[in-house]
């Protein structure tokens, strides 16, 4: 990534000092822009509690590269991240089974949202051309002229500002995007998910240790609902319960709550503790999940949306943060390509990024079904065996969907296209190989005895995959 003075003499207003806005401020500062970063909250580094946000996040390669661009990857991921190498599936009878994420042991990392945000804010402050304005709530804006009106929530004074470029990084309920909604030819859709979520906590053991194996993302799949747990640095676990709102509404007493957990999550009762479970559940309420799509992301050469402001998604692929941080990388790469010519950069950003953002929004919804239901199905496990086998045989051609999304920067919409091609190929293989082929694949993957695969089957796989070779190499 190039720095330089391509933005010298130009002023950029970044609205929203969350993860995406803070990273974008630093990237623009490196390019020489005068950056004003506006945040409606107080400085989270001075707050005892930051309400309304998930405690931890699953960091993968797209987010890591964003952090790396400002020199924070090692500090956040390597020093503070907890590696999760597999899903750990919890069955009703208390048994567990791991499903690795990657054949070579690659992992995702559980990181603290607050830590990441604080480090990105501190990094932005290191640049003399970044000016952070806390407690500034955007009230209105003329996105063509670059004029904005903020309310200083501490003094209740009105603050006016002007910039050459306004970038909205102000989240799923973006005020910047609301200004775009007033314009013709702006497309917008939102979908509230009929399932809500509630965060609970599994504390550390009395000895100060993890109460479960820590290098896993733990999942309790239960068909219509599920629970997940991610490890924290203090040896506790952030537990998130997802289920239809009507299920939450039925649990109106401690007795009903405990009966529900005894039926569905019996091992979690001891991990959380009965008293804590009752206290935390009734002290909170189920929160909403929303999908948002819009287009275009830009107004001329003067305004742009990044992160959740452009493409809010449900959290089930762990890509919300990663996608948002990658947005910043994509914009920076286009700045390099077009030498900071915003007349060219912003339309190209919309054209390039919209199909990928819409693809991952849809994929996140699909993954909820997989996590709460399909991970225990025979068809899912057989498919995973086939994916692993073919990935070993043809690593340049056959890459499983999760691997593409999580461990590469393959464009999201191409990940989905390639998955469809793989489905077509597997369908043909099953028709050719029948039950014997499936059984052989499962056994081979389990024993890693790839060398016993017949030359005839390998040749057939090669012929089929050759048909998409030109496309998959793009």
Short mmCIF file of C-alpha atoms in Angstrom, two decimals:
data_model
loop_
_atom_site.label_atom_id
_atom_site.label_comp_id
_atom_site.label_asym_id
_atom_site.label_seq_id
_atom_site.Cartn_x
_atom_site.Cartn_y
_atom_site.Cartn_z
CA UNK A 1 0.00 0.00 0.00
CA UNK A 2 1.34 3.37 -0.98
CA UNK A 3 1.26 6.45 1.20
CA UNK A 4 2.31 9.88 -0.01
CA UNK A 5 0.74 13.25 -0.54
CA UNK A 6 -1.99 12.47 -3.08
CA UNK A 7 -4.52 14.02 -0.71
CA UNK A 8 -2.49 17.06 0.29
CA UNK A 9 -4.65 20.15 0.53
CA UNK A 10 -7.90 18.15 0.64
CA UNK A 11 -10.13 17.73 3.69
CA UNK A 12 -12.00 14.52 4.45
CA UNK A 13 -14.72 14.13 7.06
CA UNK A 14 -15.10 10.56 8.35
CA UNK A 15 -18.39 10.16 10.20
CA UNK A 16 -18.17 7.40 12.78
CA UNK A 17 -15.09 6.47 14.81
CA UNK A 18 -15.81 2.77 15.15
CA UNK A 19 -13.55 0.10 13.69
CA UNK A 20 -14.01 1.06 10.04
CA UNK A 21 -13.96 4.83 10.52
CA UNK A 22 -10.86 4.75 12.71
CA UNK A 23 -8.95 2.59 10.22
CA UNK A 24 -10.06 4.74 7.30
CA UNK A 25 -8.88 7.89 9.07
CA UNK A 26 -5.36 6.48 9.39
CA UNK A 27 -5.22 5.26 5.80
CA UNK A 28 -6.32 8.66 4.50
CA UNK A 29 -3.85 10.44 6.79
CA UNK A 30 -1.05 8.33 5.33
CA UNK A 31 -2.07 9.63 1.91
CA UNK A 32 -1.74 13.23 3.06
CA UNK A 33 -5.39 14.17 3.57
CA UNK A 34 -6.49 16.43 6.39
CA UNK A 35 -8.90 14.14 8.22
CA UNK A 36 -11.64 15.10 10.66
CA UNK A 37 -13.05 12.06 12.44
CA UNK A 38 -16.48 12.62 14.02
CA UNK A 39 -18.03 10.31 16.65
CA UNK A 40 -21.39 10.74 18.39
CA UNK A 41 -20.21 8.86 21.51
CA UNK A 42 -17.64 9.94 24.06
CA UNK A 43 -14.15 8.54 23.74
CA UNK A 44 -14.57 4.81 24.46
CA UNK A 45 -11.07 4.74 25.92
CA UNK A 46 -12.42 6.72 28.87
CA UNK A 47 -15.66 4.77 29.32
CA UNK A 48 -16.25 2.02 31.88
CA UNK A 49 -18.73 0.26 29.61
CA UNK A 50 -19.50 0.56 25.90
CA UNK A 51 -23.18 -0.32 25.47
CA UNK A 52 -24.85 -1.98 22.54
CA UNK A 53 -21.92 -3.74 20.91
CA UNK A 54 -20.78 -7.37 20.88
CA UNK A 55 -17.88 -7.96 23.24
CA UNK A 56 -15.69 -10.00 20.91
CA UNK A 57 -15.25 -10.68 17.23
CA UNK A 58 -13.86 -13.37 14.94
CA UNK A 59 -10.91 -11.89 13.07
CA UNK A 60 -9.82 -13.49 9.79
CA UNK A 61 -7.46 -12.58 6.97
CA UNK A 62 -9.48 -9.70 5.50
CA UNK A 63 -9.57 -7.85 8.81
CA UNK A 64 -5.98 -8.77 9.63
CA UNK A 65 -4.73 -7.21 6.42
CA UNK A 66 -6.55 -4.00 7.29
CA UNK A 67 -4.85 -3.92 10.68
CA UNK A 68 -1.54 -4.76 9.02
CA UNK A 69 -1.83 -1.73 6.76
CA UNK A 70 -1.46 0.53 9.81
CA UNK A 71 0.99 -1.68 11.72
CA UNK A 72 -1.46 -3.14 14.24
CA UNK A 73 -1.86 -6.77 13.18
CA UNK A 74 0.83 -8.22 15.44
CA UNK A 75 -0.20 -6.17 18.45
CA UNK A 76 -3.89 -7.01 18.22
CA UNK A 77 -3.95 -10.49 16.70
CA UNK A 78 -0.73 -12.09 17.83
CA UNK A 79 -0.55 -10.52 21.29
CA UNK A 80 -4.24 -10.34 22.20
CA UNK A 81 -6.10 -12.68 19.85
CA UNK A 82 -7.06 -16.21 20.87
CA UNK A 83 -6.74 -18.67 17.98
CA UNK A 84 -9.81 -20.78 17.18
CA UNK A 85 -8.83 -23.68 14.94
CA UNK A 86 -12.17 -25.46 14.69
CA UNK A 87 -15.82 -25.45 15.55
CA UNK A 88 -16.55 -27.50 18.66
CA UNK A 89 -20.02 -28.95 18.37
CA UNK A 90 -21.93 -29.57 21.63
CA UNK A 91 -24.63 -32.24 21.44
CA UNK A 92 -27.60 -32.48 23.78
CA UNK A 93 -26.12 -35.49 25.55
CA UNK A 94 -23.07 -33.47 26.51
CA UNK A 95 -20.72 -35.04 23.96
CA UNK A 96 -18.59 -32.82 21.73
CA UNK A 97 -16.87 -33.12 18.37
CA UNK A 98 -14.51 -30.74 16.59
CA UNK A 99 -14.85 -29.71 12.93
CA UNK A 100 -11.56 -28.06 11.84
CA UNK A 101 -11.75 -24.87 9.80
CA UNK A 102 -8.79 -25.65 7.54
CA UNK A 103 -6.83 -28.69 6.46
CA UNK A 104 -3.52 -27.01 7.37
CA UNK A 105 -4.63 -25.82 10.77
CA UNK A 106 -5.22 -22.19 9.84
CA UNK A 107 -7.40 -20.40 12.34
CA UNK A 108 -9.55 -17.40 13.06
CA UNK A 109 -8.94 -15.27 16.15
CA UNK A 110 -11.25 -14.16 18.92
CA UNK A 111 -10.47 -10.50 19.59
CA UNK A 112 -12.01 -7.85 21.80
CA UNK A 113 -14.06 -5.33 19.86
CA UNK A 114 -13.18 -2.64 22.35
CA UNK A 115 -9.45 -3.40 22.18
CA UNK A 116 -9.47 -3.21 18.38
CA UNK A 117 -11.42 0.06 18.40
CA UNK A 118 -9.18 1.63 21.05
CA UNK A 119 -5.99 0.65 19.24
CA UNK A 120 -7.31 2.00 15.93
CA UNK A 121 -8.30 5.29 17.59
CA UNK A 122 -4.89 5.63 19.20
CA UNK A 123 -3.21 4.89 15.89
CA UNK A 124 -5.28 7.58 14.14
CA UNK A 125 -4.28 10.08 16.85
CA UNK A 126 -0.62 9.51 16.02
CA UNK A 127 -1.09 11.37 12.72
CA UNK A 128 -0.87 15.16 13.08
CA UNK A 129 -3.35 15.55 10.21
CA UNK A 130 -6.10 13.58 12.01
CA UNK A 131 -8.47 15.53 14.26
CA UNK A 132 -10.97 13.53 16.33
CA UNK A 133 -14.22 15.16 17.46
CA UNK A 134 -16.06 13.11 20.09
CA UNK A 135 -19.67 13.74 21.13
CA UNK A 136 -20.49 15.08 17.67
CA UNK A 137 -23.77 13.75 16.27
CA UNK A 138 -24.40 14.27 12.57
CA UNK A 139 -27.74 16.03 12.13
CA UNK A 140 -27.80 16.84 8.41
CA UNK A 141 -25.53 17.08 5.40
CA UNK A 142 -25.43 18.24 1.80
CA UNK A 143 -23.40 15.43 0.33
CA UNK A 144 -22.76 17.17 -2.99
CA UNK A 145 -21.43 20.33 -1.38
CA UNK A 146 -19.71 18.47 1.48
CA UNK A 147 -21.38 20.60 4.17
CA UNK A 148 -22.42 19.04 7.47
CA UNK A 149 -24.20 20.07 10.64
CA UNK A 150 -23.34 18.32 13.91
CA UNK A 151 -24.76 18.59 17.41
CA UNK A 152 -22.16 18.72 20.15
CA UNK A 153 -23.96 16.52 22.68
CA UNK A 154 -21.87 17.85 25.57
CA UNK A 155 -22.56 21.56 25.01
CA UNK A 156 -25.74 21.23 22.89
CA UNK A 157 -24.15 23.62 20.42
CA UNK A 158 -24.57 23.33 16.66
CA UNK A 159 -21.32 22.76 14.77
CA UNK A 160 -20.97 23.32 11.02
CA UNK A 161 -18.22 21.75 8.94
CA UNK A 162 -17.17 21.39 5.32
CA UNK A 163 -15.03 18.80 3.54
CA UNK A 164 -13.97 17.81 0.04
CA UNK A 165 -15.05 14.24 0.80
CA UNK A 166 -17.54 12.90 3.35
CA UNK A 167 -17.22 9.21 4.25
CA UNK A 168 -20.04 7.63 6.22
CA UNK A 169 -18.77 4.90 8.56
CA UNK A 170 -21.63 5.42 11.01
CA UNK A 171 -23.05 1.92 11.17
CA UNK A 172 -26.25 0.10 10.30
CA UNK A 173 -28.44 3.07 11.27
CA UNK A 174 -26.24 5.51 9.37
CA UNK A 175 -27.26 9.17 9.30
CA UNK A 176 -25.00 9.66 6.29
CA UNK A 177 -26.96 7.01 4.41
CA UNK A 178 -30.23 8.70 5.39
CA UNK A 179 -29.03 11.77 3.52
CA UNK A 180 -28.46 9.60 0.44
CA UNK A 181 -32.00 8.25 0.77
CA UNK A 182 -33.27 11.70 -0.17
CA UNK A 183 -31.60 11.46 -3.57
CA UNK A 184 -33.16 9.95 -6.70
CA UNK A 185 -31.88 6.61 -8.03
CA UNK A 186 -30.59 5.50 -4.63
CA UNK A 187 -31.62 1.90 -3.88
CA UNK A 188 -32.11 0.77 -0.33
CA UNK A 189 -33.50 -2.30 1.41
CA UNK A 190 -33.48 -3.51 4.99
CA UNK A 191 -34.66 -6.76 6.47
CA UNK A 192 -35.11 -7.35 10.16
CA UNK A 193 -34.31 -10.94 11.06
CA UNK A 194 -37.07 -12.76 12.94
CA UNK A 195 -34.49 -14.20 15.31
CA UNK A 196 -32.95 -12.15 18.09
CA UNK A 197 -29.82 -12.58 20.17
CA UNK A 198 -28.75 -12.17 23.77
CA UNK A 199 -25.24 -12.18 25.18
CA UNK A 200 -24.50 -14.21 28.30
CA UNK A 201 -21.21 -15.13 29.96
CA UNK A 202 -19.35 -18.25 31.04
CA UNK A 203 -16.94 -17.07 33.75
CA UNK A 204 -13.43 -18.33 34.30
CA UNK A 205 -13.03 -21.23 36.71
CA UNK A 206 -12.27 -20.48 40.39
CA UNK A 207 -8.66 -21.23 39.48
CA UNK A 208 -8.74 -18.50 36.82
CA UNK A 209 -8.68 -20.86 33.84
CA UNK A 210 -10.90 -21.53 30.82
CA UNK A 211 -13.79 -23.83 31.62
CA UNK A 212 -13.72 -25.34 28.09
CA UNK A 213 -10.95 -26.00 25.54
CA UNK A 214 -10.09 -22.47 24.44
CA UNK A 215 -8.94 -22.85 20.83
CA UNK A 216 -12.40 -23.44 19.43
CA UNK A 217 -15.54 -21.57 18.52
CA UNK A 218 -18.05 -23.56 20.55
CA UNK A 219 -21.48 -24.15 18.99
CA UNK A 220 -24.65 -25.68 20.41
CA UNK A 221 -26.76 -26.29 17.26
CA UNK A 222 -30.43 -26.97 17.96
CA UNK A 223 -32.29 -26.64 14.69
CA UNK A 224 -34.48 -23.56 15.14
CA UNK A 225 -31.98 -21.92 17.47
CA UNK A 226 -28.39 -22.15 18.64
CA UNK A 227 -25.82 -20.87 21.07
CA UNK A 228 -22.17 -20.01 20.44
CA UNK A 229 -19.25 -19.09 22.71
CA UNK A 230 -16.02 -17.23 21.96
CA UNK A 231 -13.06 -17.09 24.37
CA UNK A 232 -11.90 -13.88 26.05
CA UNK A 233 -8.48 -12.84 27.31
CA UNK A 234 -9.65 -12.95 30.93
CA UNK A 235 -10.49 -16.68 30.49
CA UNK A 236 -14.23 -16.04 30.36
CA UNK A 237 -16.46 -16.79 27.37
CA UNK A 238 -18.87 -14.52 25.57
CA UNK A 239 -21.96 -16.66 24.98
CA UNK A 240 -24.53 -15.58 22.40
CA UNK A 241 -27.97 -17.18 22.31
CA UNK A 242 -29.78 -16.90 18.97
CA UNK A 243 -33.42 -17.91 18.55
CA UNK A 244 -36.81 -16.61 17.35
CA UNK A 245 -38.19 -13.73 19.40
CA UNK A 246 -41.24 -15.83 20.26
CA UNK A 247 -38.97 -18.29 22.08
CA UNK A 248 -37.41 -15.49 24.13
CA UNK A 249 -40.89 -14.22 24.96
CA UNK A 250 -41.96 -17.61 26.32
CA UNK A 251 -39.18 -17.69 28.93
CA UNK A 252 -40.94 -15.50 31.47
CA UNK A 253 -39.74 -17.09 34.72
CA UNK A 254 -36.56 -18.63 36.14
CA UNK A 255 -38.25 -22.03 36.12
CA UNK A 256 -39.10 -21.84 32.41
CA UNK A 257 -35.60 -20.61 31.60
CA UNK A 258 -33.91 -23.44 33.48
CA UNK A 259 -36.25 -26.03 31.94
CA UNK A 260 -35.38 -24.68 28.48
CA UNK A 261 -31.66 -24.94 29.18
CA UNK A 262 -31.97 -28.39 30.75
CA UNK A 263 -33.67 -29.58 27.57
CA UNK A 264 -31.39 -27.88 25.05
CA UNK A 265 -28.12 -26.83 26.71
CA UNK A 266 -27.70 -28.98 29.83
CA UNK A 267 -23.91 -28.72 29.89
CA UNK A 268 -24.09 -24.92 29.68
CA UNK A 269 -26.02 -24.60 32.95
CA UNK A 270 -23.04 -25.72 34.99
CA UNK A 271 -20.64 -23.64 32.87
CA UNK A 272 -22.63 -20.43 33.27
CA UNK A 273 -24.05 -21.16 36.72
CA UNK A 274 -27.77 -21.22 37.53
CA UNK A 275 -27.80 -17.96 39.46
CA UNK A 276 -25.77 -16.10 36.87
CA UNK A 277 -27.84 -17.49 34.01
CA UNK A 278 -31.08 -16.30 35.62
CA UNK A 279 -29.63 -12.93 36.57
CA UNK A 280 -28.07 -12.18 33.16
CA UNK A 281 -31.01 -13.44 31.12
CA UNK A 282 -33.63 -11.35 32.88
CA UNK A 283 -31.34 -8.31 33.15
CA UNK A 284 -31.11 -8.15 29.36
CA UNK A 285 -33.46 -8.28 26.42
CA UNK A 286 -33.19 -9.98 23.06
CA UNK A 287 -31.64 -7.62 20.51
CA UNK A 288 -32.47 -7.33 16.83
CA UNK A 289 -30.46 -8.37 13.79
CA UNK A 290 -30.71 -6.56 10.47
CA UNK A 291 -29.55 -6.94 6.88
CA UNK A 292 -29.03 -3.78 4.84
CA UNK A 293 -28.24 -3.39 1.16
CA UNK A 294 -28.01 -0.18 -0.81
CA UNK A 295 -26.55 1.23 -4.01
CA UNK A 296 -24.68 3.16 -5.13
CA UNK A 297 -22.26 3.72 -2.27
CA UNK A 298 -21.16 7.12 -3.52
CA UNK A 299 -22.44 10.58 -4.46
CA UNK A 300 -20.35 12.02 -7.27
CA UNK A 301 -16.82 12.59 -6.05
CA UNK A 302 -17.85 14.00 -2.68
CA UNK A 303 -19.35 11.24 -0.53
CA UNK A 304 -19.01 7.51 0.15
CA UNK A 305 -20.36 4.81 2.47
CA UNK A 306 -18.17 2.15 4.07
CA UNK A 307 -18.80 -0.73 6.47
CA UNK A 308 -22.20 -1.36 8.02
CA UNK A 309 -23.47 1.95 6.68
CA UNK A 310 -23.30 0.35 3.23
CA UNK A 311 -23.91 -3.33 3.99
CA UNK A 312 -25.00 -4.38 7.47
CA UNK A 313 -25.23 -8.16 7.87
CA UNK A 314 -26.13 -10.77 10.44
CA UNK A 315 -23.05 -12.09 12.30
CA UNK A 316 -23.16 -15.73 11.28
CA UNK A 317 -20.18 -15.81 8.93
CA UNK A 318 -18.03 -13.65 11.19
CA UNK A 319 -17.43 -11.29 8.28
CA UNK A 320 -19.08 -8.03 9.36
CA UNK A 321 -15.93 -6.52 10.84
CA UNK A 322 -13.67 -8.28 8.36
CA UNK A 323 -15.67 -7.03 5.39
CA UNK A 324 -15.75 -3.50 6.78
CA UNK A 325 -12.00 -3.37 7.30
CA UNK A 326 -11.51 -4.83 3.83
CA UNK A 327 -13.67 -1.99 2.47
CA UNK A 328 -10.93 0.38 3.62
CA UNK A 329 -8.30 -1.73 1.86
CA UNK A 330 -10.29 -1.83 -1.39
CA UNK A 331 -10.72 1.95 -1.32
CA UNK A 332 -7.01 2.44 -0.65
CA UNK A 333 -6.10 0.13 -3.53
CA UNK A 334 -8.35 2.10 -5.86
CA UNK A 335 -6.77 5.33 -4.63
CA UNK A 336 -3.42 3.89 -5.70
CA UNK A 337 -4.78 2.76 -9.04
CA UNK A 338 -6.37 6.11 -9.93
CA UNK A 339 -3.81 8.33 -8.16
CA UNK A 340 -6.36 9.79 -5.72
CA UNK A 341 -8.65 11.04 -8.48
CA UNK A 342 -11.93 10.88 -6.57
CA UNK A 343 -13.95 11.44 -9.75
CA UNK A 344 -12.73 8.00 -10.85
CA UNK A 345 -12.21 6.30 -7.48
CA UNK A 346 -15.67 6.63 -5.97
CA UNK A 347 -17.77 5.32 -8.90
CA UNK A 348 -15.31 2.47 -9.37
CA UNK A 349 -15.56 1.63 -5.67
CA UNK A 350 -19.34 1.30 -5.92
CA UNK A 351 -19.10 -0.77 -9.08
CA UNK A 352 -16.45 -3.07 -7.63
CA UNK A 353 -17.66 -3.48 -4.07
CA UNK A 354 -21.45 -3.74 -4.29
CA UNK A 355 -21.61 -7.29 -5.75
CA UNK A 356 -19.20 -8.53 -3.10
CA UNK A 357 -20.97 -6.86 -0.20
CA UNK A 358 -24.37 -8.14 -1.31
CA UNK A 359 -22.91 -11.63 -1.70
CA UNK A 360 -21.56 -11.78 1.85
CA UNK A 361 -24.81 -10.34 3.27
CA UNK A 362 -26.67 -13.27 1.66
CA UNK A 363 -24.01 -15.79 2.64
CA UNK A 364 -24.17 -14.73 6.28
CA UNK A 365 -27.87 -15.60 6.31
CA UNK A 366 -27.16 -19.03 4.82
CA UNK A 367 -24.48 -19.75 7.40
CA UNK A 368 -26.98 -19.35 10.22
CA UNK A 369 -28.86 -22.34 8.83
CA UNK A 370 -25.60 -24.26 8.57
CA UNK A 371 -24.46 -23.44 12.11
CA UNK A 372 -27.73 -24.15 13.90
CA UNK A 373 -28.87 -27.11 11.83
CA UNK A 374 -26.64 -28.53 9.10
CA UNK A 375 -23.42 -29.06 11.10
CA UNK A 376 -24.97 -32.21 12.58
CA UNK A 377 -26.40 -33.52 9.32
CA UNK A 378 -24.90 -36.45 7.44
CA UNK A 379 -25.01 -34.55 4.15
CA UNK A 380 -23.02 -31.64 5.62
CA UNK A 381 -20.34 -33.95 7.04
CA UNK A 382 -20.06 -35.94 3.78
CA UNK A 383 -19.77 -32.71 1.81
CA UNK A 384 -17.00 -31.55 4.13
CA UNK A 385 -15.14 -34.82 3.60
CA UNK A 386 -15.36 -34.41 -0.16
CA UNK A 387 -14.23 -30.79 0.06
CA UNK A 388 -11.21 -31.73 2.16
CA UNK A 389 -10.28 -34.62 -0.12
CA UNK A 390 -10.47 -32.61 -3.33
CA UNK A 391 -8.69 -29.69 -1.70
CA UNK A 392 -5.78 -32.00 -0.92
CA UNK A 393 -5.71 -33.36 -4.47
CA UNK A 394 -6.27 -30.09 -6.33
CA UNK A 395 -5.36 -27.25 -3.97
CA UNK A 396 -5.11 -24.66 -6.74
CA UNK A 397 -8.48 -25.52 -8.25
CA UNK A 398 -10.73 -26.82 -5.50
CA UNK A 399 -10.96 -24.58 -2.45
CA UNK A 400 -13.87 -25.04 0.00
CA UNK A 401 -16.26 -22.13 0.37
CA UNK A 402 -15.39 -21.38 4.01
CA UNK A 403 -11.68 -21.41 3.18
CA UNK A 404 -12.17 -18.96 0.32
CA UNK A 405 -14.25 -16.59 2.43
CA UNK A 406 -12.22 -16.76 5.63
CA UNK A 407 -8.63 -17.47 4.65
CA UNK A 408 -8.28 -15.51 1.41
CA UNK A 409 -9.27 -12.20 -0.12
CA UNK A 410 -11.09 -13.88 -2.98
CA UNK A 411 -13.95 -11.61 -3.93
CA UNK A 412 -17.08 -12.67 -2.07
CA UNK A 413 -19.29 -13.00 -5.14
CA UNK A 414 -16.66 -15.20 -6.83
CA UNK A 415 -16.58 -17.42 -3.74
CA UNK A 416 -20.28 -18.09 -4.21
CA UNK A 417 -19.91 -18.67 -7.96
CA UNK A 418 -17.14 -21.18 -7.40
CA UNK A 419 -19.20 -22.96 -4.76
CA UNK A 420 -21.97 -23.40 -7.33
CA UNK A 421 -19.48 -24.86 -9.80
CA UNK A 422 -18.24 -27.23 -7.10
CA UNK A 423 -21.81 -28.32 -6.38
CA UNK A 424 -22.24 -29.11 -10.05
CA UNK A 425 -19.03 -31.12 -10.15
CA UNK A 426 -19.88 -33.07 -7.02
CA UNK A 427 -23.28 -33.87 -8.43
CA UNK A 428 -21.60 -35.37 -11.49
CA UNK A 429 -19.10 -37.27 -9.36
CA UNK A 430 -21.85 -38.76 -7.25
CA UNK A 431 -23.74 -39.83 -10.33
CA UNK A 432 -20.60 -41.46 -11.73
CA UNK A 433 -19.24 -42.91 -8.54
CA UNK A 434 -22.48 -43.72 -6.78
CA UNK A 435 -22.42 -45.05 -3.28
CA UNK A 436 -18.97 -46.57 -3.70
CA UNK A 437 -17.49 -43.22 -4.64
CA UNK A 438 -19.04 -41.47 -1.67
CA UNK A 439 -17.94 -44.16 0.73
CA UNK A 440 -14.43 -44.13 -0.63
CA UNK A 441 -14.25 -40.36 -0.30
CA UNK A 442 -15.38 -40.46 3.33
CA UNK A 443 -12.93 -43.20 4.24
CA UNK A 444 -10.07 -41.56 2.38
CA UNK A 445 -10.65 -38.21 4.01
CA UNK A 446 -10.91 -39.79 7.44
CA UNK A 447 -7.72 -41.83 7.10
CA UNK A 448 -5.90 -39.31 4.91
CA UNK A 449 -4.98 -42.23 2.64
CA UNK A 450 -5.25 -40.10 -0.49
CA UNK A 451 -2.70 -42.28 -2.31
CA UNK A 452 -5.23 -45.13 -2.54
CA UNK A 453 -7.62 -43.14 -4.72
CA UNK A 454 -7.95 -44.92 -8.05
CA UNK A 455 -6.32 -43.38 -11.10
CA UNK A 456 -9.63 -43.60 -12.92
CA UNK A 457 -11.46 -41.49 -10.33
CA UNK A 458 -8.62 -38.98 -10.14
CA UNK A 459 -8.65 -38.66 -13.92
CA UNK A 460 -12.39 -38.07 -13.87
CA UNK A 461 -12.03 -35.39 -11.19
CA UNK A 462 -9.27 -33.72 -13.20
CA UNK A 463 -11.36 -33.69 -16.40
CA UNK A 464 -14.30 -32.15 -14.59
CA UNK A 465 -12.28 -29.53 -12.75
CA UNK A 466 -10.40 -28.62 -15.92
CA UNK A 467 -13.69 -27.29 -17.30
CA UNK A 468 -13.64 -24.49 -14.74
CA UNK A 469 -9.89 -24.02 -14.58
CA UNK A 470 -9.84 -20.83 -16.60
CA UNK A 471 -12.58 -19.29 -14.49
CA UNK A 472 -11.28 -20.34 -11.09
CA UNK A 473 -7.87 -18.86 -11.87
CA UNK A 474 -9.33 -15.41 -12.40
#
